[in-house]
Short mmCIF file of C-alpha atoms in Angstrom, two decimals:
data_model
loop_
_atom_site.label_atom_id
_atom_site.label_comp_id
_atom_site.label_asym_id
_atom_site.label_seq_id
_atom_site.Cartn_x
_atom_site.Cartn_y
_atom_site.Cartn_z
CA MET A 1 28.39 83.10 -138.91
CA ALA A 2 25.77 83.20 -136.19
CA LYS A 3 26.48 81.06 -133.17
CA PHE A 4 23.68 79.68 -131.01
CA GLN A 5 24.49 80.32 -127.37
CA SER A 6 22.90 80.76 -123.99
CA LEU A 7 22.15 84.41 -123.31
CA ALA A 8 24.73 84.45 -120.51
CA ASP A 9 27.45 83.19 -122.88
CA ALA A 10 26.37 85.53 -125.69
CA VAL A 11 26.70 88.56 -123.40
CA ALA A 12 29.95 87.30 -121.83
CA ASP A 13 31.53 86.72 -125.25
CA ASN A 14 30.42 89.91 -126.99
CA LEU A 15 30.07 92.79 -124.55
CA ASN A 16 33.04 94.12 -122.59
CA ASP A 17 33.36 96.88 -120.02
CA GLY A 18 33.83 100.19 -121.85
CA ASP A 19 32.14 99.04 -125.06
CA SER A 20 29.58 101.02 -127.00
CA ALA A 21 26.29 99.21 -127.40
CA ALA A 22 22.93 99.77 -129.06
CA PHE A 23 19.98 98.02 -127.40
CA GLU A 24 17.55 98.93 -130.16
CA GLY A 25 13.84 98.50 -130.65
CA PHE A 26 11.13 101.03 -131.36
CA THR A 27 8.53 100.19 -128.69
CA HIS A 28 8.32 96.76 -130.33
CA LEU A 29 10.98 94.04 -129.78
CA ILE A 30 12.92 95.82 -127.04
CA PRO A 31 15.60 93.41 -125.75
CA HIS A 32 14.71 93.41 -122.05
CA ALA A 33 16.07 89.93 -121.28
CA ALA A 34 19.44 90.78 -122.83
CA ALA A 35 19.70 94.05 -120.91
CA HIS A 36 18.93 92.23 -117.68
CA GLU A 37 21.72 89.76 -118.40
CA VAL A 38 24.12 92.70 -118.92
CA ILE A 39 23.09 94.07 -115.53
CA ARG A 40 23.57 90.65 -113.90
CA GLN A 41 27.06 90.46 -115.41
CA CYS A 42 27.79 93.98 -114.00
CA ARG A 43 29.12 95.59 -117.18
CA LYS A 44 30.60 99.05 -116.50
CA ASP A 45 31.48 102.23 -118.39
CA LEU A 46 29.23 101.43 -121.34
CA THR A 47 28.42 103.99 -123.98
CA VAL A 48 24.85 103.12 -124.83
CA MET A 49 22.77 104.43 -127.69
CA ARG A 50 19.16 104.23 -128.78
CA MET A 51 16.61 106.48 -130.43
CA THR A 52 14.08 105.85 -127.68
CA PRO A 53 15.84 104.73 -124.51
CA ASP A 54 13.12 103.67 -122.13
CA MET A 55 12.83 101.25 -119.24
CA ILE A 56 15.95 99.16 -119.93
CA TYR A 57 18.12 102.26 -120.16
CA ASP A 58 16.56 103.56 -116.94
CA GLN A 59 17.60 100.22 -115.41
CA LEU A 60 21.12 100.15 -116.89
CA ILE A 61 21.72 103.76 -115.78
CA GLY A 62 20.26 103.22 -112.31
CA MET A 63 22.43 100.13 -111.80
CA GLY A 64 25.57 102.08 -112.69
CA CYS A 65 26.43 100.34 -115.98
CA VAL A 66 26.42 103.45 -118.17
CA LYS A 67 29.06 106.14 -118.70
CA LYS A 68 27.48 107.89 -121.66
CA MET A 69 24.16 107.77 -123.50
CA ILE A 70 23.49 108.83 -127.10
CA PHE A 71 19.76 109.29 -127.66
CA SER A 72 16.92 111.27 -129.21
CA PHE A 73 13.94 110.72 -126.88
CA ALA A 74 14.41 109.60 -123.29
CA GLY A 75 10.92 109.07 -121.94
CA ASN A 76 8.43 106.40 -120.97
CA PRO A 77 6.05 107.04 -123.89
CA GLY A 78 2.53 107.94 -122.84
CA VAL A 79 3.54 107.56 -119.19
CA GLY A 80 6.13 110.19 -118.32
CA LEU A 81 9.78 110.93 -117.79
CA LEU A 82 12.54 108.40 -117.15
CA ARG A 83 13.14 108.83 -113.44
CA ARG A 84 16.47 106.99 -113.05
CA PHE A 85 17.85 108.86 -116.09
CA ARG A 86 16.67 112.14 -114.57
CA ASP A 87 18.20 111.30 -111.19
CA ALA A 88 21.54 110.67 -112.91
CA LEU A 89 21.43 113.92 -114.88
CA GLU A 90 19.92 116.15 -112.20
CA ASN A 91 21.64 114.68 -109.10
CA GLY A 92 24.52 112.53 -110.36
CA TRP A 93 23.04 109.29 -108.90
CA PRO A 94 24.47 106.66 -108.95
CA HIS A 95 27.15 108.64 -110.81
CA GLN A 96 27.50 111.38 -113.42
CA LEU A 97 26.18 110.57 -116.87
CA GLU A 98 27.47 112.03 -120.12
CA ILE A 99 24.92 112.59 -122.86
CA GLU A 100 25.00 113.17 -126.59
CA GLU A 101 21.58 114.25 -127.72
CA HIS A 102 20.10 114.14 -131.20
CA SER A 103 16.74 114.13 -132.97
CA HIS A 104 15.10 110.94 -134.23
CA ALA A 105 15.85 111.86 -137.84
CA ALA A 106 19.52 112.29 -136.99
CA MET A 107 19.83 108.94 -135.22
CA ALA A 108 17.89 107.02 -137.87
CA ASN A 109 20.13 108.54 -140.54
CA ALA A 110 23.24 107.88 -138.45
CA TYR A 111 22.45 104.17 -138.07
CA GLU A 112 21.72 103.95 -141.79
CA ALA A 113 25.08 105.59 -142.51
CA GLY A 114 26.74 103.10 -140.17
CA ALA A 115 25.09 100.20 -141.97
CA ALA A 116 26.11 101.71 -145.31
CA GLY A 117 29.75 102.06 -144.28
CA LEU A 118 29.69 105.84 -144.56
CA PRO A 119 31.45 108.13 -142.08
CA CYS A 120 28.48 110.46 -141.62
CA ALA A 121 24.84 111.01 -142.42
CA ILE A 122 23.49 114.00 -144.33
CA PHE A 123 19.92 115.15 -144.03
CA ARG A 124 17.67 118.20 -143.96
CA GLY A 125 17.36 118.79 -140.27
CA TYR A 126 17.92 120.76 -137.09
CA ARG A 127 17.15 124.15 -138.68
CA GLY A 128 16.44 126.66 -135.93
CA ALA A 129 16.84 123.97 -133.26
CA GLU A 130 19.08 124.55 -130.27
CA LEU A 131 20.61 121.06 -130.03
CA THR A 132 23.10 122.43 -132.55
CA ARG A 133 24.43 124.68 -129.73
CA VAL A 134 25.01 121.89 -127.18
CA ASN A 135 26.00 118.93 -129.37
CA PRO A 136 29.32 119.44 -131.23
CA ASN A 137 28.56 116.31 -133.27
CA ILE A 138 25.97 118.23 -135.27
CA LYS A 139 27.55 120.17 -138.13
CA PHE A 140 26.32 121.70 -141.36
CA VAL A 141 27.67 121.26 -144.88
CA GLU A 142 26.86 122.91 -148.17
CA CYS A 143 25.52 120.61 -150.86
CA PRO A 144 28.08 120.78 -153.72
CA PHE A 145 25.28 120.61 -156.29
CA SER A 146 22.43 122.77 -154.97
CA GLY A 147 24.22 124.89 -152.38
CA GLU A 148 21.63 123.90 -149.78
CA ASN A 149 22.85 123.91 -146.18
CA LEU A 150 22.36 120.41 -144.79
CA ALA A 151 22.82 118.87 -141.35
CA THR A 152 25.37 116.14 -140.81
CA VAL A 153 26.07 113.81 -137.88
CA PRO A 154 28.65 111.03 -137.46
CA ALA A 155 27.58 107.50 -138.39
CA LEU A 156 26.65 105.29 -135.44
CA ARG A 157 28.86 102.22 -135.28
CA PRO A 158 28.43 100.45 -131.96
CA ASP A 159 30.77 97.70 -130.82
CA VAL A 160 27.70 95.61 -130.17
CA ALA A 161 24.08 95.76 -131.32
CA VAL A 162 21.57 93.94 -129.15
CA ILE A 163 18.10 93.23 -130.52
CA HIS A 164 15.15 90.89 -130.00
CA ALA A 165 13.58 89.21 -133.06
CA LEU A 166 10.71 86.86 -133.78
CA LYS A 167 12.62 83.79 -134.84
CA ALA A 168 15.78 82.31 -136.23
CA ASN A 169 16.05 79.30 -138.52
CA ARG A 170 18.49 76.47 -137.90
CA ASN A 171 21.00 78.13 -140.19
CA GLY A 172 21.06 81.18 -137.92
CA ASP A 173 19.20 83.59 -140.19
CA VAL A 174 17.03 85.99 -138.18
CA PHE A 175 13.52 87.18 -139.06
CA LEU A 176 11.61 90.15 -137.73
CA GLU A 177 8.43 91.86 -138.81
CA GLY A 178 5.94 94.46 -137.60
CA ILE A 179 7.47 97.72 -136.41
CA THR A 180 11.09 97.06 -137.33
CA GLY A 181 12.51 100.39 -136.13
CA VAL A 182 16.24 100.69 -136.76
CA GLN A 183 17.20 97.18 -135.67
CA LYS A 184 18.39 95.99 -139.07
CA GLU A 185 20.53 99.10 -139.48
CA ALA A 186 21.93 98.80 -135.93
CA VAL A 187 23.02 95.19 -136.47
CA LEU A 188 24.60 95.97 -139.84
CA ALA A 189 26.34 99.03 -138.37
CA ALA A 190 27.78 97.13 -135.38
CA LYS A 191 30.98 95.13 -135.10
CA ARG A 192 29.20 92.34 -133.21
CA SER A 193 25.58 91.51 -132.47
CA ILE A 194 23.48 89.60 -129.98
CA VAL A 195 20.00 88.61 -131.10
CA THR A 196 17.49 87.06 -128.73
CA VAL A 197 14.61 85.24 -130.45
CA GLU A 198 11.28 83.77 -129.44
CA GLU A 199 11.98 80.44 -131.12
CA ILE A 200 14.07 78.50 -133.61
CA VAL A 201 12.28 77.03 -136.61
CA ASP A 202 13.41 74.62 -139.30
CA ASP A 203 12.98 77.16 -142.09
CA PHE A 204 11.19 80.39 -143.00
CA GLU A 205 8.84 78.79 -145.50
CA GLY A 206 5.85 80.95 -146.37
CA LEU A 207 7.45 84.28 -145.50
CA SER A 208 7.15 87.19 -147.91
CA PRO A 209 10.21 87.61 -150.15
CA ASN A 210 10.33 91.20 -148.89
CA ALA A 211 10.43 90.23 -145.22
CA THR A 212 13.07 91.71 -142.94
CA VAL A 213 15.77 89.07 -142.60
CA LEU A 214 19.27 89.34 -141.21
CA PRO A 215 21.33 86.57 -142.84
CA ALA A 216 23.29 84.35 -140.46
CA TRP A 217 26.61 85.80 -141.65
CA THR A 218 25.61 89.28 -140.42
CA VAL A 219 24.80 88.09 -136.88
CA THR A 220 27.28 87.09 -134.17
CA SER A 221 25.24 85.36 -131.46
CA ILE A 222 21.69 84.09 -131.18
CA ALA A 223 20.05 83.14 -127.89
CA VAL A 224 16.57 81.71 -127.56
CA VAL A 225 14.62 83.61 -124.90
CA PRO A 226 10.84 83.18 -125.20
CA GLY A 227 9.17 86.37 -123.95
CA GLY A 228 12.53 88.14 -124.07
CA ALA A 229 11.01 91.50 -125.05
CA HIS A 230 8.56 91.73 -122.13
CA PRO A 231 7.06 94.21 -121.16
CA SER A 232 7.64 95.31 -124.75
CA TYR A 233 6.00 92.97 -127.24
CA THR A 234 6.68 90.57 -130.08
CA GLN A 235 4.33 90.81 -133.05
CA GLY A 236 2.18 87.69 -133.31
CA TYR A 237 3.52 86.20 -130.06
CA TYR A 238 2.35 88.46 -127.23
CA GLY A 239 1.06 91.98 -126.72
CA ARG A 240 2.62 94.94 -124.99
CA ASP A 241 2.23 94.95 -121.21
CA ASN A 242 1.12 98.55 -120.86
CA GLY A 243 0.39 98.04 -117.18
CA ALA A 244 4.07 97.25 -116.54
CA TYR A 245 5.12 100.54 -118.15
CA LEU A 246 2.66 102.46 -115.98
CA GLU A 247 3.93 100.55 -112.92
CA TRP A 248 7.57 101.33 -113.79
CA ASP A 249 6.90 105.02 -113.27
CA LYS A 250 6.18 104.29 -109.59
CA ILE A 251 9.01 101.80 -109.09
CA ALA A 252 11.61 104.11 -110.61
CA SER A 253 10.42 107.12 -108.61
CA ASP A 254 12.31 106.01 -105.49
CA ARG A 255 15.93 104.79 -105.26
CA ASP A 256 15.23 102.13 -102.63
CA MET A 257 12.12 100.86 -104.38
CA PHE A 258 14.12 100.69 -107.60
CA MET A 259 16.97 98.72 -106.01
CA ASP A 260 14.54 96.29 -104.33
CA TRP A 261 12.75 95.71 -107.64
CA MET A 262 16.03 95.16 -109.51
CA LYS A 263 17.19 92.62 -106.95
CA ALA A 264 13.93 90.66 -106.99
CA ASN A 265 13.26 90.84 -110.74
CA VAL A 266 16.69 91.00 -112.36
CA LEU A 267 19.63 90.12 -110.11
CA ASP A 268 17.96 87.11 -108.48
CA GLN A 269 16.43 85.86 -111.74
CA THR A 270 17.44 84.13 -114.98
CA PRO A 271 16.24 84.64 -118.59
CA ASP A 272 13.84 81.69 -118.10
CA ILE A 273 11.51 83.97 -116.17
CA PHE A 274 10.51 85.85 -119.32
CA ALA A 275 8.34 83.04 -120.72
CA ALA A 276 6.17 83.12 -117.60
CA ARG A 277 5.89 86.91 -117.75
CA VAL A 278 4.21 86.83 -121.17
CA ALA A 279 1.92 83.84 -120.54
CA HIS A 280 -1.11 86.07 -119.93
CA LEU A 281 -0.28 88.31 -122.91
CA LYS A 282 -0.14 85.62 -125.60
CA THR A 283 -1.86 86.44 -128.84
CA GLN A 284 -3.36 84.17 -131.43
CA GLY A 285 -1.18 83.04 -134.30
CA MET B 1 -26.21 119.89 -124.92
CA SER B 2 -24.33 117.93 -122.32
CA THR B 3 -21.47 119.50 -120.41
CA PHE B 4 -17.89 118.93 -121.47
CA THR B 5 -14.41 119.51 -120.06
CA PRO B 6 -11.87 122.03 -121.36
CA THR B 7 -9.68 119.10 -122.46
CA GLU B 8 -12.56 117.64 -124.46
CA MET B 9 -13.15 121.04 -126.08
CA MET B 10 -9.44 121.24 -126.98
CA THR B 11 -9.46 117.77 -128.51
CA VAL B 12 -12.63 118.41 -130.49
CA ALA B 13 -11.37 121.78 -131.76
CA ALA B 14 -8.10 120.14 -132.86
CA ALA B 15 -9.96 117.33 -134.61
CA ARG B 16 -12.09 119.82 -136.53
CA ALA B 17 -8.95 121.47 -137.91
CA LEU B 18 -8.14 118.28 -139.82
CA SER B 19 -9.63 117.34 -143.18
CA ASN B 20 -10.26 114.09 -144.97
CA ASP B 21 -7.40 114.81 -147.40
CA ASP B 22 -4.77 115.34 -144.73
CA VAL B 23 -1.75 113.12 -144.29
CA CYS B 24 -0.99 113.61 -140.66
CA PHE B 25 2.13 112.89 -138.58
CA VAL B 26 0.62 112.00 -135.22
CA GLY B 27 2.18 112.35 -131.79
CA ILE B 28 1.17 110.52 -128.63
CA GLY B 29 -1.33 112.09 -126.22
CA ALA B 30 -3.65 114.95 -127.18
CA PRO B 31 -2.66 114.88 -130.89
CA SER B 32 -3.41 111.17 -131.12
CA ALA B 33 -6.83 111.67 -129.55
CA ALA B 34 -7.60 114.56 -131.92
CA CYS B 35 -6.46 112.76 -135.07
CA ASN B 36 -8.38 109.61 -134.27
CA LEU B 37 -11.47 111.60 -133.32
CA ALA B 38 -11.29 113.27 -136.74
CA ARG B 39 -10.97 109.85 -138.38
CA LEU B 40 -13.96 108.49 -136.45
CA THR B 41 -16.16 111.51 -137.25
CA HIS B 42 -15.82 113.90 -140.20
CA ALA B 43 -12.58 112.64 -141.81
CA PRO B 44 -12.88 108.86 -142.23
CA ASP B 45 -10.23 108.72 -144.97
CA ILE B 46 -7.56 110.83 -143.25
CA THR B 47 -4.12 109.19 -143.42
CA LEU B 48 -2.53 108.85 -140.00
CA ILE B 49 1.20 108.21 -139.82
CA TYR B 50 3.12 107.48 -136.62
CA GLU B 51 6.89 107.90 -136.50
CA SER B 52 7.34 104.22 -135.58
CA GLY B 53 6.76 103.51 -139.27
CA THR B 54 3.03 102.81 -139.49
CA ILE B 55 1.34 104.41 -142.51
CA GLY B 56 -2.45 104.74 -142.79
CA THR B 57 -3.16 103.32 -139.39
CA ALA B 58 -6.66 103.07 -137.86
CA PRO B 59 -6.40 101.90 -134.24
CA THR B 60 -9.55 101.06 -132.29
CA VAL B 61 -7.90 102.29 -129.08
CA LEU B 62 -5.40 105.12 -128.64
CA PRO B 63 -1.83 103.81 -128.37
CA LEU B 64 -0.03 104.30 -125.06
CA SER B 65 3.21 104.48 -127.01
CA ILE B 66 4.18 105.57 -130.50
CA GLY B 67 4.85 101.96 -131.54
CA ASP B 68 2.01 99.90 -130.07
CA GLY B 69 1.11 96.74 -131.97
CA GLU B 70 -2.38 98.10 -132.61
CA LEU B 71 -0.89 100.72 -134.94
CA CYS B 72 0.91 98.09 -137.03
CA ASP B 73 -2.04 95.69 -137.06
CA THR B 74 -4.35 98.30 -138.58
CA ALA B 75 -1.87 100.09 -140.87
CA LEU B 76 -1.84 99.97 -144.66
CA ASN B 77 1.90 99.40 -144.42
CA THR B 78 4.71 99.59 -141.88
CA VAL B 79 8.14 100.84 -142.92
CA SER B 80 11.47 101.09 -141.12
CA VAL B 81 12.17 104.18 -139.06
CA PRO B 82 14.96 105.46 -141.35
CA GLU B 83 12.54 105.20 -144.30
CA MET B 84 9.86 107.01 -142.30
CA PHE B 85 12.12 109.96 -141.59
CA ARG B 86 13.85 110.05 -144.99
CA TYR B 87 11.20 109.31 -147.60
CA TRP B 88 7.98 110.25 -145.88
CA LEU B 89 8.77 113.15 -143.53
CA GLN B 90 11.85 114.70 -145.18
CA GLY B 91 10.42 113.82 -148.59
CA GLY B 92 7.61 116.31 -147.96
CA ARG B 93 4.72 113.83 -148.02
CA ILE B 94 3.09 114.92 -144.74
CA THR B 95 0.54 117.75 -144.81
CA VAL B 96 0.09 118.28 -141.06
CA GLY B 97 2.32 117.57 -138.08
CA PHE B 98 0.99 117.82 -134.54
CA LEU B 99 3.26 119.02 -131.78
CA GLY B 100 2.97 119.82 -128.10
CA GLY B 101 5.54 120.53 -125.46
CA ALA B 102 6.50 121.57 -121.97
CA GLN B 103 7.11 125.20 -122.98
CA LEU B 104 5.81 127.28 -125.86
CA ASP B 105 6.48 130.91 -126.80
CA ARG B 106 4.31 133.40 -128.68
CA PHE B 107 5.90 132.45 -132.01
CA GLY B 108 5.19 128.73 -131.67
CA ASN B 109 8.74 127.68 -130.83
CA ILE B 110 8.63 124.65 -128.53
CA ASN B 111 10.77 123.23 -125.72
CA THR B 112 10.60 119.54 -124.80
CA THR B 113 14.26 119.22 -123.82
CA VAL B 114 15.06 120.82 -120.50
CA VAL B 115 13.81 123.27 -117.86
CA GLY B 116 16.72 125.37 -116.61
CA ASP B 117 20.24 125.21 -117.97
CA TYR B 118 21.03 122.40 -120.44
CA ASP B 119 24.16 121.29 -118.59
CA ASN B 120 22.66 121.73 -115.14
CA PRO B 121 18.95 121.03 -115.58
CA LYS B 122 16.17 121.76 -113.12
CA VAL B 123 14.00 119.25 -114.93
CA ARG B 124 15.34 116.99 -117.62
CA LEU B 125 12.53 116.41 -120.14
CA PRO B 126 12.47 113.56 -122.71
CA GLY B 127 14.00 115.55 -125.57
CA GLY B 128 12.99 116.30 -129.11
CA GLY B 129 12.37 112.89 -130.60
CA GLY B 130 10.95 113.58 -134.05
CA ALA B 131 9.99 117.18 -133.33
CA PRO B 132 12.98 119.16 -134.72
CA GLU B 133 12.37 117.75 -138.21
CA ILE B 134 8.57 117.45 -137.95
CA ALA B 135 8.57 121.20 -137.28
CA ILE B 136 10.43 122.02 -140.50
CA SER B 137 9.31 119.25 -142.89
CA CYS B 138 5.52 118.97 -142.50
CA GLY B 139 3.41 121.25 -144.69
CA GLU B 140 2.03 122.95 -141.60
CA ILE B 141 2.03 122.42 -137.85
CA PHE B 142 -0.84 122.35 -135.38
CA ILE B 143 0.07 122.73 -131.72
CA THR B 144 -2.13 121.47 -128.89
CA MET B 145 -1.32 122.45 -125.30
CA LYS B 146 -3.21 123.32 -122.15
CA GLN B 147 -2.61 126.92 -121.18
CA SER B 148 -0.57 127.71 -118.05
CA THR B 149 1.96 130.39 -117.17
CA ARG B 150 4.48 127.61 -116.57
CA GLY B 151 4.08 126.36 -120.13
CA PHE B 152 3.28 129.52 -122.10
CA VAL B 153 6.44 131.50 -121.43
CA GLU B 154 7.98 134.78 -122.55
CA LYS B 155 11.29 133.03 -123.29
CA LEU B 156 11.96 129.33 -123.76
CA ASP B 157 14.70 127.67 -121.71
CA PHE B 158 15.65 125.72 -124.85
CA ILE B 159 14.41 125.74 -128.45
CA THR B 160 13.80 122.09 -129.29
CA SER B 161 11.86 122.78 -132.45
CA LEU B 162 11.46 125.86 -134.60
CA GLY B 163 8.13 127.63 -134.88
CA HIS B 164 8.25 131.11 -136.34
CA GLY B 165 11.59 131.83 -134.65
CA LYS B 166 11.75 135.50 -133.70
CA GLY B 167 8.70 136.23 -135.88
CA GLY B 168 8.31 137.92 -139.25
CA SER B 169 10.41 136.21 -141.91
CA ASP B 170 12.73 134.48 -139.40
CA ARG B 171 11.53 131.02 -140.37
CA ALA B 172 12.38 131.55 -144.03
CA ASP B 173 15.68 133.13 -142.96
CA HIS B 174 16.53 129.74 -141.40
CA GLY B 175 16.05 128.17 -144.83
CA VAL B 176 12.71 126.65 -143.88
CA HIS B 177 9.95 127.04 -146.45
CA THR B 178 7.06 125.09 -144.94
CA LYS B 179 4.30 127.07 -143.20
CA GLY B 180 5.18 126.15 -139.62
CA PRO B 181 2.64 126.57 -136.82
CA THR B 182 -0.62 127.73 -138.37
CA ARG B 183 -2.85 126.95 -135.42
CA LEU B 184 -2.50 126.69 -131.66
CA ILE B 185 -5.40 124.89 -130.06
CA THR B 186 -5.64 125.11 -126.27
CA ASP B 187 -8.16 124.31 -123.59
CA LEU B 188 -9.35 127.95 -123.75
CA ALA B 189 -8.97 129.20 -127.30
CA VAL B 190 -7.81 128.81 -130.88
CA TRP B 191 -4.84 131.01 -131.80
CA GLN B 192 -3.47 131.75 -135.27
CA PRO B 193 -0.30 133.58 -136.26
CA ASP B 194 -0.56 137.22 -137.30
CA PRO B 195 0.13 137.33 -141.06
CA GLN B 196 3.01 139.82 -140.65
CA THR B 197 4.53 139.43 -137.20
CA LYS B 198 3.70 135.68 -136.92
CA GLU B 199 2.79 136.19 -133.27
CA PHE B 200 -0.02 133.90 -132.11
CA THR B 201 -3.30 135.81 -131.85
CA VAL B 202 -6.53 134.53 -130.31
CA THR B 203 -9.08 134.10 -133.09
CA SER B 204 -11.68 132.02 -131.25
CA LEU B 205 -12.56 131.62 -127.57
CA HIS B 206 -14.03 128.35 -126.35
CA PRO B 207 -17.48 128.55 -124.69
CA GLY B 208 -17.16 129.89 -121.14
CA ALA B 209 -13.54 131.06 -121.57
CA SER B 210 -12.89 134.79 -121.13
CA ARG B 211 -10.10 137.06 -122.36
CA LYS B 212 -8.98 137.29 -118.74
CA ASP B 213 -8.75 133.48 -118.47
CA VAL B 214 -6.53 133.49 -121.56
CA GLN B 215 -4.31 136.33 -120.30
CA ASP B 216 -3.99 134.81 -116.80
CA THR B 217 -2.52 131.61 -118.25
CA VAL B 218 -0.02 133.15 -120.67
CA GLY B 219 3.37 134.61 -119.77
CA TRP B 220 3.25 137.41 -122.34
CA PRO B 221 0.68 140.13 -123.23
CA ALA B 222 -1.85 138.10 -125.22
CA LYS B 223 -3.02 139.49 -128.55
CA PHE B 224 -6.62 139.14 -129.70
CA ALA B 225 -7.95 139.37 -133.25
CA ASP B 226 -10.25 142.28 -134.16
CA HIS B 227 -13.16 139.87 -134.32
CA VAL B 228 -12.81 137.01 -131.87
CA LEU B 229 -15.26 134.21 -132.57
CA GLU B 230 -16.75 131.71 -130.14
CA THR B 231 -15.68 128.12 -130.80
CA PRO B 232 -18.80 125.99 -131.36
CA ALA B 233 -19.28 123.64 -128.42
CA PRO B 234 -18.66 119.94 -129.04
CA SER B 235 -21.64 118.23 -130.62
CA ALA B 236 -23.29 115.29 -128.91
CA GLU B 237 -21.76 112.99 -131.53
CA GLU B 238 -18.24 114.38 -131.13
CA LEU B 239 -18.43 113.95 -127.36
CA GLN B 240 -19.85 110.46 -127.59
CA VAL B 241 -17.21 109.23 -130.04
CA LEU B 242 -14.39 110.82 -128.02
CA ARG B 243 -15.62 109.39 -124.72
CA ASP B 244 -16.11 105.92 -126.19
CA LEU B 245 -12.57 106.07 -127.59
CA GLN B 246 -11.13 107.15 -124.24
CA ALA B 247 -13.08 104.44 -122.37
CA ARG B 248 -11.88 101.70 -124.75
CA THR B 249 -8.35 103.03 -124.41
CA LYS B 250 -8.43 103.10 -120.61
CA ALA B 251 -9.69 99.52 -120.43
CA ALA B 252 -7.02 98.32 -122.88
CA HIS B 253 -4.14 100.03 -121.08
CA GLU B 254 -5.11 98.65 -117.73
CA GLY B 255 -4.47 95.25 -119.24
CA LYS B 256 -8.10 94.16 -119.73
#
């Protein structure tokens, strides 16, 4: 049953050194505040996964928290390459980084398999693609009915899934809408989960019966962090801070500039700062 | 006729390749500009799908990222990412996929993974994202890229997504039965695969572009069709709509 906690307690209770963790979000609802708390608590040797690791993975890698990353697109979309990720892979700074690389279809299917309690995902993919040469976790099987050769990858089952959502009710049920990515699958696939939310409401009255809801008994910890996705966005609360993504490309381009920014904006801060960061991005309704 | 840039010509030529009946899997950057230009000009009912899950989206500005709120706000529906890749892409419901990349070869195979050796990269690129399955599951593929010898190479460092493989029937030999790359639209020309060899062949040169310009920016001996056409220059309307779209987009992304 979901437990309401401070973000610091939620991270301390759920994420250990050496764990595997999915900080999911597909442009929308990326759990920046939670990732910053992980950096402040100096977690080490993490195996992190996400379809679209962007700024928070650049930060986790640059701060030395990550041993291995499982991913399908490591870029700052529309802006460029992830510079801290590149520095780790190309120059081993701050240390060597292991990678396991997939396609989006593979990761989406692998989370779904994890949520479904299956050992692997099967899909029509990777034909003629060279990731099959460098990733031993991509194999092919023959369909026992049609004979078709299909790709298969292991299910993703992180120790911890970390997501940001719109709101929780007092019972601890969690609601998200808009671009929902693979967050529902990641939480259901994980052993434990941390969900940051914009607010807690009495109930979800008026929501569509088909809305995306994670019942309280599927969630481990909930922490209220208004603005906790910034510079990503929360549908109906605040818009995406595109300027911050453009700015990150400059900050991450230089090791010293990166470290100075992390000290000023992460290490010397608390989750309370996120509400102020979205004040100028608030949307109606 | 006002003047236009090679990038504008590329975008307009790519937009013209799309029809009102297309269901299009859109990537960020040049493809997004082309698809939305088509929607705002000759193909108002085109269905644009972004891999973030937005179906039938009609943004007023181009998204900076594949999952901007604008895409969801204007979509007919937004589905989860597993559903997008399973039911919509793998299910064969997309007529055209747009791809680009860091490196391209003469058969339309694309590299967006790494320059140099995979385990010891010179430049680590973002990776494939949706491309490996877009390349095999969409009805056909359009590729947009600016020509350069760095990008148009004799041999890819890494095959992220399959085009026509080694040419001929290689694509079908991989068990892939969609058409693959049917058009390559660059800042200089439109290329189409030779019906037999599947090698990209220049079928139309953009205004002002010469055969030498094409050859100088390609790392293999470029092939030209028997009758190479001249791409019609962008119309005043096409240019106006594209420039208005880009101006709105620039203002929005600077946080205005």
